[in-house]
Amino acid sequence: MLQTKIQYLGHSSFLVNFGGKKLLFDPFISGNPMASGIKIDEIEADYIFISHGHGDHMADAEAIAKQTGALIISNYEIMGWFEQKGLKGHGMNIGGKLSLDGFTFKNVIAIHSSVLPDGTYGGNPMGFVVWNDTNCFYYAGDTALTLDMQLLPKICPPLDFAILPIGDYFTMGYEDAVIAADFIECSKIIGCHFDSFPPIKIDHHAAKAAFSSADKELILLNVGKEVLV
């Protein structure tokens, strides 16, 4: 198994170098004070995955797609909204999968809400499972804990790691994320959607202890930092 390089860009935004392709997830940088050290015009991306329409997950998608030529991957409604801005990609729906450039991804359910910045209907939120011949990971997007997560080991390859929201209030908290890790049969979790705003600030020690007591690892990255998994 080859290691995957992941850079944390703050909140729920990650740049994942996967099999030589740069996959950018939920870019929210310019509006996030914690990501002030990240320069949007230096980001390279081949694909931009957008889990839902909220501004804290897609604020910089248009700018980055225009500067890089990256294709956008999202639901049908969000992709239609971007197509009106001259951008290209794949507008899909939950349950669908697609193979591109040596990797495959599957759109899976996320329990949340979705509306675009101008008030347009944002379609159904989703997460993504991404894999190639050697590696597989799950980006959950914004979601509550759901029994549907138990389906992932049945319909996707075994996970090397998963990116789960842990901040509570708007998504599941770290206590529920421990259960989610059981459901998806994954012991290495990277946390997201925490600390960016006062309602989602967490106790890092308590969160890591909760995972450790369940024989799992919780990785909490500082903004801009990279990790090999």
PDB file of C-alpha atoms in Angstrom:
ATOM      1  CA  MET A   1       0.000   0.000   0.000  1.00  0.00           C
ATOM      2  CA  LEU A   2       1.298   3.451  -0.959  1.00  0.00           C
ATOM      3  CA  GLN A   3       0.940   6.344   1.457  1.00  0.00           C
ATOM      4  CA  THR A   4      -1.418   9.213   0.684  1.00  0.00           C
ATOM      5  CA  LYS A   5      -0.315  12.817   1.317  1.00  0.00           C
ATOM      6  CA  ILE A   6      -2.928  15.068   2.892  1.00  0.00           C
ATOM      7  CA  GLN A   7      -2.648  18.806   3.540  1.00  0.00           C
ATOM      8  CA  TYR A   8      -5.141  20.461   5.874  1.00  0.00           C
ATOM      9  CA  LEU A   9      -6.336  23.844   4.599  1.00  0.00           C
ATOM     10  CA  GLY A  10      -8.605  24.566   7.543  1.00  0.00           C
ATOM     11  CA  HIS A  11     -12.190  23.804   8.615  1.00  0.00           C
ATOM     12  CA  SER A  12     -13.190  20.928   6.291  1.00  0.00           C
ATOM     13  CA  SER A  13     -10.850  21.688   3.418  1.00  0.00           C
ATOM     14  CA  PHE A  14      -8.157  19.202   2.457  1.00  0.00           C
ATOM     15  CA  LEU A  15      -5.816  18.806  -0.488  1.00  0.00           C
ATOM     16  CA  VAL A  16      -5.205  15.102  -1.031  1.00  0.00           C
ATOM     17  CA  ASN A  17      -2.436  13.910  -3.347  1.00  0.00           C
ATOM     18  CA  PHE A  18      -3.912  10.613  -4.436  1.00  0.00           C
ATOM     19  CA  GLY A  19      -2.074   8.506  -6.978  1.00  0.00           C
ATOM     20  CA  GLY A  20      -0.478  11.609  -8.466  1.00  0.00           C
ATOM     21  CA  LYS A  21      -3.749  13.541  -8.762  1.00  0.00           C
ATOM     22  CA  LYS A  22      -4.553  16.527  -6.562  1.00  0.00           C
ATOM     23  CA  LEU A  23      -8.021  16.242  -5.059  1.00  0.00           C
ATOM     24  CA  LEU A  24      -9.306  19.335  -3.247  1.00  0.00           C
ATOM     25  CA  PHE A  25     -12.211  18.948  -0.831  1.00  0.00           C
ATOM     26  CA  ASP A  26     -14.640  21.698   0.270  1.00  0.00           C
ATOM     27  CA  PRO A  27     -12.444  24.785  -0.200  1.00  0.00           C
ATOM     28  CA  PHE A  28     -13.238  27.441   2.423  1.00  0.00           C
ATOM     29  CA  ILE A  29     -10.082  29.466   2.910  1.00  0.00           C
ATOM     30  CA  SER A  30     -10.568  33.170   2.186  1.00  0.00           C
ATOM     31  CA  GLY A  31     -13.347  33.496   4.765  1.00  0.00           C
ATOM     32  CA  ASN A  32     -11.609  31.447   7.438  1.00  0.00           C
ATOM     33  CA  PRO A  33      -9.289  33.480   9.731  1.00  0.00           C
ATOM     34  CA  MET A  34      -7.599  30.253  10.838  1.00  0.00           C
ATOM     35  CA  ALA A  35      -6.452  29.715   7.233  1.00  0.00           C
ATOM     36  CA  SER A  36      -4.961  33.182   6.742  1.00  0.00           C
ATOM     37  CA  GLY A  37      -1.578  31.621   5.976  1.00  0.00           C
ATOM     38  CA  ILE A  38      -2.938  29.681   2.986  1.00  0.00           C
ATOM     39  CA  LYS A  39      -2.609  31.449  -0.381  1.00  0.00           C
ATOM     40  CA  ILE A  40      -5.443  30.508  -2.697  1.00  0.00           C
ATOM     41  CA  ASP A  41      -3.537  31.456  -5.839  1.00  0.00           C
ATOM     42  CA  GLU A  42      -0.845  28.897  -4.980  1.00  0.00           C
ATOM     43  CA  ILE A  43      -3.237  25.952  -4.650  1.00  0.00           C
ATOM     44  CA  GLU A  44      -2.985  23.327  -7.376  1.00  0.00           C
ATOM     45  CA  ALA A  45      -5.918  21.024  -7.995  1.00  0.00           C
ATOM     46  CA  ASP A  46      -7.064  18.551 -10.636  1.00  0.00           C
ATOM     47  CA  TYR A  47     -10.502  17.958  -9.106  1.00  0.00           C
ATOM     48  CA  ILE A  48     -12.584  19.878  -6.569  1.00  0.00           C
ATOM     49  CA  PHE A  49     -15.029  17.800  -4.522  1.00  0.00           C
ATOM     50  CA  ILE A  50     -17.906  19.758  -2.943  1.00  0.00           C
ATOM     51  CA  SER A  51     -20.037  17.933  -0.387  1.00  0.00           C
ATOM     52  CA  HIS A  52     -22.857  20.501  -0.149  1.00  0.00           C
ATOM     53  CA  GLY A  53     -23.778  24.103  -0.871  1.00  0.00           C
ATOM     54  CA  HIS A  54     -22.926  25.946   2.341  1.00  0.00           C
ATOM     55  CA  GLY A  55     -20.425  28.781   1.978  1.00  0.00           C
ATOM     56  CA  ASP A  56     -18.017  27.284   4.510  1.00  0.00           C
ATOM     57  CA  HIS A  57     -17.500  24.375   2.113  1.00  0.00           C
ATOM     58  CA  MET A  58     -17.372  26.003  -1.324  1.00  0.00           C
ATOM     59  CA  ALA A  59     -16.488  29.676  -0.882  1.00  0.00           C
ATOM     60  CA  ASP A  60     -13.290  29.432  -2.933  1.00  0.00           C
ATOM     61  CA  ALA A  61     -14.295  26.720  -5.377  1.00  0.00           C
ATOM     62  CA  GLU A  62     -15.040  29.058  -8.274  1.00  0.00           C
ATOM     63  CA  ALA A  63     -11.783  30.995  -7.981  1.00  0.00           C
ATOM     64  CA  ILE A  64      -9.653  27.866  -7.656  1.00  0.00           C
ATOM     65  CA  ALA A  65     -11.441  26.068 -10.503  1.00  0.00           C
ATOM     66  CA  LYS A  66     -10.883  29.038 -12.803  1.00  0.00           C
ATOM     67  CA  GLN A  67      -7.191  29.372 -11.961  1.00  0.00           C
ATOM     68  CA  THR A  68      -6.392  25.650 -12.157  1.00  0.00           C
ATOM     69  CA  GLY A  69      -8.889  24.299 -14.680  1.00  0.00           C
ATOM     70  CA  ALA A  70      -9.944  21.697 -12.097  1.00  0.00           C
ATOM     71  CA  LEU A  71     -13.143  19.778 -12.706  1.00  0.00           C
ATOM     72  CA  ILE A  72     -15.796  20.102 -10.007  1.00  0.00           C
ATOM     73  CA  ILE A  73     -17.381  16.991  -8.498  1.00  0.00           C
ATOM     74  CA  SER A  74     -20.640  17.555  -6.651  1.00  0.00           C
ATOM     75  CA  ASN A  75     -24.351  16.888  -6.764  1.00  0.00           C
ATOM     76  CA  TYR A  76     -26.460  17.682  -9.815  1.00  0.00           C
ATOM     77  CA  GLU A  77     -27.853  20.950  -8.460  1.00  0.00           C
ATOM     78  CA  ILE A  78     -24.534  22.422  -7.341  1.00  0.00           C
ATOM     79  CA  MET A  79     -22.846  21.443 -10.597  1.00  0.00           C
ATOM     80  CA  GLY A  80     -25.643  23.105 -12.571  1.00  0.00           C
ATOM     81  CA  TRP A  81     -25.060  26.277 -10.558  1.00  0.00           C
ATOM     82  CA  PHE A  82     -21.352  26.220 -11.392  1.00  0.00           C
ATOM     83  CA  GLU A  83     -22.005  25.468 -15.069  1.00  0.00           C
ATOM     84  CA  GLN A  84     -23.843  28.788 -15.282  1.00  0.00           C
ATOM     85  CA  LYS A  85     -20.527  30.368 -14.259  1.00  0.00           C
ATOM     86  CA  GLY A  86     -18.710  28.589 -17.091  1.00  0.00           C
ATOM     87  CA  LEU A  87     -17.158  25.836 -14.988  1.00  0.00           C
ATOM     88  CA  LYS A  88     -17.076  22.148 -15.866  1.00  0.00           C
ATOM     89  CA  GLY A  89     -17.330  18.925 -13.919  1.00  0.00           C
ATOM     90  CA  HIS A  90     -19.664  16.115 -12.966  1.00  0.00           C
ATOM     91  CA  GLY A  91     -23.041  16.693 -11.318  1.00  0.00           C
ATOM     92  CA  MET A  92     -24.099  13.380  -9.819  1.00  0.00           C
ATOM     93  CA  ASN A  93     -26.236  12.043  -7.002  1.00  0.00           C
ATOM     94  CA  ILE A  94     -26.002   9.764  -3.993  1.00  0.00           C
ATOM     95  CA  GLY A  95     -25.210   6.166  -4.864  1.00  0.00           C
ATOM     96  CA  GLY A  96     -23.488   6.962  -8.149  1.00  0.00           C
ATOM     97  CA  LYS A  97     -19.836   6.247  -8.831  1.00  0.00           C
ATOM     98  CA  LEU A  98     -17.391   7.280 -11.518  1.00  0.00           C
ATOM     99  CA  SER A  99     -13.849   6.342 -12.545  1.00  0.00           C
ATOM    100  CA  LEU A 100     -11.465   9.134 -13.568  1.00  0.00           C
ATOM    101  CA  ASP A 101      -7.698   9.394 -14.073  1.00  0.00           C
ATOM    102  CA  GLY A 102      -6.823   6.150 -12.317  1.00  0.00           C
ATOM    103  CA  PHE A 103      -9.185   6.485  -9.349  1.00  0.00           C
ATOM    104  CA  THR A 104     -12.839   5.775  -8.626  1.00  0.00           C
ATOM    105  CA  PHE A 105     -15.178   7.624  -6.300  1.00  0.00           C
ATOM    106  CA  LYS A 106     -18.629   6.853  -4.972  1.00  0.00           C
ATOM    107  CA  ASN A 107     -21.113   9.411  -3.671  1.00  0.00           C
ATOM    108  CA  VAL A 108     -22.575   8.382  -0.322  1.00  0.00           C
ATOM    109  CA  ILE A 109     -25.217   9.798   1.974  1.00  0.00           C
ATOM    110  CA  ALA A 110     -24.606  12.629   4.434  1.00  0.00           C
ATOM    111  CA  ILE A 111     -27.292  13.800   6.874  1.00  0.00           C
ATOM    112  CA  HIS A 112     -27.188  17.599   6.801  1.00  0.00           C
ATOM    113  CA  SER A 113     -28.733  20.525   4.874  1.00  0.00           C
ATOM    114  CA  SER A 114     -27.673  22.350   1.718  1.00  0.00           C
ATOM    115  CA  VAL A 115     -28.365  25.748   0.190  1.00  0.00           C
ATOM    116  CA  LEU A 116     -26.161  27.769  -2.147  1.00  0.00           C
ATOM    117  CA  PRO A 117     -24.824  31.233  -1.222  1.00  0.00           C
ATOM    118  CA  ASP A 118     -27.478  33.032  -3.288  1.00  0.00           C
ATOM    119  CA  GLY A 119     -30.307  31.031  -1.709  1.00  0.00           C
ATOM    120  CA  THR A 120     -30.605  28.539  -4.569  1.00  0.00           C
ATOM    121  CA  TYR A 121     -31.526  24.973  -3.614  1.00  0.00           C
ATOM    122  CA  GLY A 122     -28.293  23.090  -2.994  1.00  0.00           C
ATOM    123  CA  GLY A 123     -29.455  19.511  -3.547  1.00  0.00           C
ATOM    124  CA  ASN A 124     -28.697  16.623  -1.219  1.00  0.00           C
ATOM    125  CA  PRO A 125     -25.489  16.721   0.857  1.00  0.00           C
ATOM    126  CA  MET A 126     -23.085  13.865   0.241  1.00  0.00           C
ATOM    127  CA  GLY A 127     -19.791  12.318   1.229  1.00  0.00           C
ATOM    128  CA  PHE A 128     -17.258  10.637  -1.022  1.00  0.00           C
ATOM    129  CA  VAL A 129     -15.384   7.339  -0.912  1.00  0.00           C
ATOM    130  CA  VAL A 130     -12.318   7.468  -3.175  1.00  0.00           C
ATOM    131  CA  TRP A 131     -10.126   4.532  -4.160  1.00  0.00           C
ATOM    132  CA  ASN A 132      -7.589   3.179  -6.630  1.00  0.00           C
ATOM    133  CA  ASP A 133      -5.762  -0.132  -6.931  1.00  0.00           C
ATOM    134  CA  THR A 134      -3.918   0.289  -3.621  1.00  0.00           C
ATOM    135  CA  ASN A 135      -5.663   2.842  -1.392  1.00  0.00           C
ATOM    136  CA  CYS A 136      -9.107   3.944  -0.242  1.00  0.00           C
ATOM    137  CA  PHE A 137     -10.420   6.787   1.933  1.00  0.00           C
ATOM    138  CA  TYR A 138     -13.720   8.341   2.977  1.00  0.00           C
ATOM    139  CA  TYR A 139     -14.466  12.058   3.135  1.00  0.00           C
ATOM    140  CA  ALA A 140     -17.714  12.350   5.080  1.00  0.00           C
ATOM    141  CA  GLY A 141     -18.550  16.017   4.510  1.00  0.00           C
ATOM    142  CA  ASP A 142     -20.939  17.518   7.038  1.00  0.00           C
ATOM    143  CA  THR A 143     -23.011  14.744   8.519  1.00  0.00           C
ATOM    144  CA  ALA A 144     -24.707  13.428  11.577  1.00  0.00           C
ATOM    145  CA  LEU A 145     -24.093   9.880  12.698  1.00  0.00           C
ATOM    146  CA  THR A 146     -26.207   7.563  10.557  1.00  0.00           C
ATOM    147  CA  LEU A 147     -26.680   3.816  10.314  1.00  0.00           C
ATOM    148  CA  ASP A 148     -26.100   4.116   6.558  1.00  0.00           C
ATOM    149  CA  MET A 149     -22.387   4.326   7.361  1.00  0.00           C
ATOM    150  CA  GLN A 150     -22.504   0.598   8.076  1.00  0.00           C
ATOM    151  CA  LEU A 151     -22.997   0.032   4.346  1.00  0.00           C
ATOM    152  CA  LEU A 152     -19.602   1.431   3.384  1.00  0.00           C
ATOM    153  CA  PRO A 153     -17.581  -1.725   4.168  1.00  0.00           C
ATOM    154  CA  LYS A 154     -20.080  -3.703   2.096  1.00  0.00           C
ATOM    155  CA  ILE A 155     -19.992  -1.525  -1.016  1.00  0.00           C
ATOM    156  CA  CYS A 156     -16.466  -0.038  -1.048  1.00  0.00           C
ATOM    157  CA  PRO A 157     -12.897  -1.299  -0.582  1.00  0.00           C
ATOM    158  CA  PRO A 158     -11.447  -1.335   2.960  1.00  0.00           C
ATOM    159  CA  LEU A 159     -10.627   2.154   4.200  1.00  0.00           C
ATOM    160  CA  ASP A 160      -7.075   3.270   4.987  1.00  0.00           C
ATOM    161  CA  PHE A 161      -8.367   6.396   6.703  1.00  0.00           C
ATOM    162  CA  ALA A 162     -11.460   8.569   6.961  1.00  0.00           C
ATOM    163  CA  ILE A 163     -12.039  12.298   7.346  1.00  0.00           C
ATOM    164  CA  LEU A 164     -14.927  12.840   9.764  1.00  0.00           C
ATOM    165  CA  PRO A 165     -16.505  15.974  11.266  1.00  0.00           C
ATOM    166  CA  ILE A 166     -16.072  16.110  15.040  1.00  0.00           C
ATOM    167  CA  GLY A 167     -17.123  19.627  16.092  1.00  0.00           C
ATOM    168  CA  ASP A 168     -20.719  18.929  17.162  1.00  0.00           C
ATOM    169  CA  TYR A 169     -23.471  21.610  16.975  1.00  0.00           C
ATOM    170  CA  PHE A 170     -23.730  21.578  13.132  1.00  0.00           C
ATOM    171  CA  THR A 171     -22.482  18.001  12.623  1.00  0.00           C
ATOM    172  CA  MET A 172     -21.783  14.960  14.746  1.00  0.00           C
ATOM    173  CA  GLY A 173     -19.405  15.474  17.654  1.00  0.00           C
ATOM    174  CA  TYR A 174     -16.352  13.395  18.390  1.00  0.00           C
ATOM    175  CA  GLU A 175     -18.336  10.979  20.592  1.00  0.00           C
ATOM    176  CA  ASP A 176     -20.561  10.080  17.630  1.00  0.00           C
ATOM    177  CA  ALA A 177     -17.536  10.043  15.331  1.00  0.00           C
ATOM    178  CA  VAL A 178     -16.075   7.202  17.418  1.00  0.00           C
ATOM    179  CA  ILE A 179     -19.221   5.192  16.671  1.00  0.00           C
ATOM    180  CA  ALA A 180     -19.015   6.198  13.009  1.00  0.00           C
ATOM    181  CA  ALA A 181     -15.460   4.851  12.880  1.00  0.00           C
ATOM    182  CA  ASP A 182     -16.828   1.504  14.076  1.00  0.00           C
ATOM    183  CA  PHE A 183     -19.579   1.570  11.470  1.00  0.00           C
ATOM    184  CA  ILE A 184     -17.142   2.201   8.617  1.00  0.00           C
ATOM    185  CA  GLU A 185     -14.565  -0.227  10.062  1.00  0.00           C
ATOM    186  CA  CYS A 186     -11.748   2.320  10.065  1.00  0.00           C
ATOM    187  CA  SER A 187      -9.300   2.914  12.914  1.00  0.00           C
ATOM    188  CA  LYS A 188      -7.436   5.969  11.542  1.00  0.00           C
ATOM    189  CA  ILE A 189      -9.536   9.129  11.570  1.00  0.00           C
ATOM    190  CA  ILE A 190      -8.633  12.684  10.559  1.00  0.00           C
ATOM    191  CA  GLY A 191     -10.865  15.250  12.244  1.00  0.00           C
ATOM    192  CA  CYS A 192     -12.506  18.173  10.470  1.00  0.00           C
ATOM    193  CA  HIS A 193     -15.173  20.836  11.050  1.00  0.00           C
ATOM    194  CA  PHE A 194     -13.904  21.817  14.484  1.00  0.00           C
ATOM    195  CA  ASP A 195     -12.543  24.971  16.179  1.00  0.00           C
ATOM    196  CA  SER A 196     -13.350  27.298  13.234  1.00  0.00           C
ATOM    197  CA  PHE A 197     -16.235  29.034  15.049  1.00  0.00           C
ATOM    198  CA  PRO A 198     -17.100  29.279  18.772  1.00  0.00           C
ATOM    199  CA  PRO A 199     -19.957  26.708  18.661  1.00  0.00           C
ATOM    200  CA  ILE A 200     -17.651  24.003  17.280  1.00  0.00           C
ATOM    201  CA  LYS A 201     -14.575  24.479  19.466  1.00  0.00           C
ATOM    202  CA  ILE A 202     -13.605  21.177  21.044  1.00  0.00           C
ATOM    203  CA  ASP A 203     -11.424  19.777  23.802  1.00  0.00           C
ATOM    204  CA  HIS A 204      -8.590  18.178  21.809  1.00  0.00           C
ATOM    205  CA  HIS A 205      -7.402  16.023  24.694  1.00  0.00           C
ATOM    206  CA  ALA A 206     -10.898  14.654  25.375  1.00  0.00           C
ATOM    207  CA  ALA A 207     -11.488  13.957  21.695  1.00  0.00           C
ATOM    208  CA  LYS A 208      -8.239  12.051  21.272  1.00  0.00           C
ATOM    209  CA  ALA A 209      -8.849  10.151  24.512  1.00  0.00           C
ATOM    210  CA  ALA A 210     -12.298   9.066  23.303  1.00  0.00           C
ATOM    211  CA  PHE A 211     -10.778   7.570  20.165  1.00  0.00           C
ATOM    212  CA  SER A 212      -7.846   6.045  22.013  1.00  0.00           C
ATOM    213  CA  SER A 213     -10.167   4.281  24.452  1.00  0.00           C
ATOM    214  CA  ALA A 214     -11.842   2.676  21.437  1.00  0.00           C
ATOM    215  CA  ASP A 215      -8.458   1.550  20.042  1.00  0.00           C
ATOM    216  CA  LYS A 216      -8.592   4.141  17.288  1.00  0.00           C
ATOM    217  CA  GLU A 217      -6.388   7.077  16.306  1.00  0.00           C
ATOM    218  CA  LEU A 218      -7.687  10.620  15.911  1.00  0.00           C
ATOM    219  CA  ILE A 219      -5.409  12.942  13.937  1.00  0.00           C
ATOM    220  CA  LEU A 220      -5.962  16.681  14.485  1.00  0.00           C
ATOM    221  CA  LEU A 221      -3.906  18.688  12.010  1.00  0.00           C
ATOM    222  CA  ASN A 222      -2.868  22.309  12.277  1.00  0.00           C
ATOM    223  CA  VAL A 223      -3.856  24.438   9.288  1.00  0.00           C
ATOM    224  CA  GLY A 224      -1.286  24.142   6.503  1.00  0.00           C
ATOM    225  CA  LYS A 225       0.276  20.981   7.889  1.00  0.00           C
ATOM    226  CA  GLU A 226       0.692  17.785   5.879  1.00  0.00           C
ATOM    227  CA  VAL A 227       0.542  14.163   6.916  1.00  0.00           C
ATOM    228  CA  LEU A 228       1.260  10.870   5.154  1.00  0.00           C
ATOM    229  CA  VAL A 229      -1.317   8.155   5.826  1.00  0.00           C
TER     230      VAL A 229
END
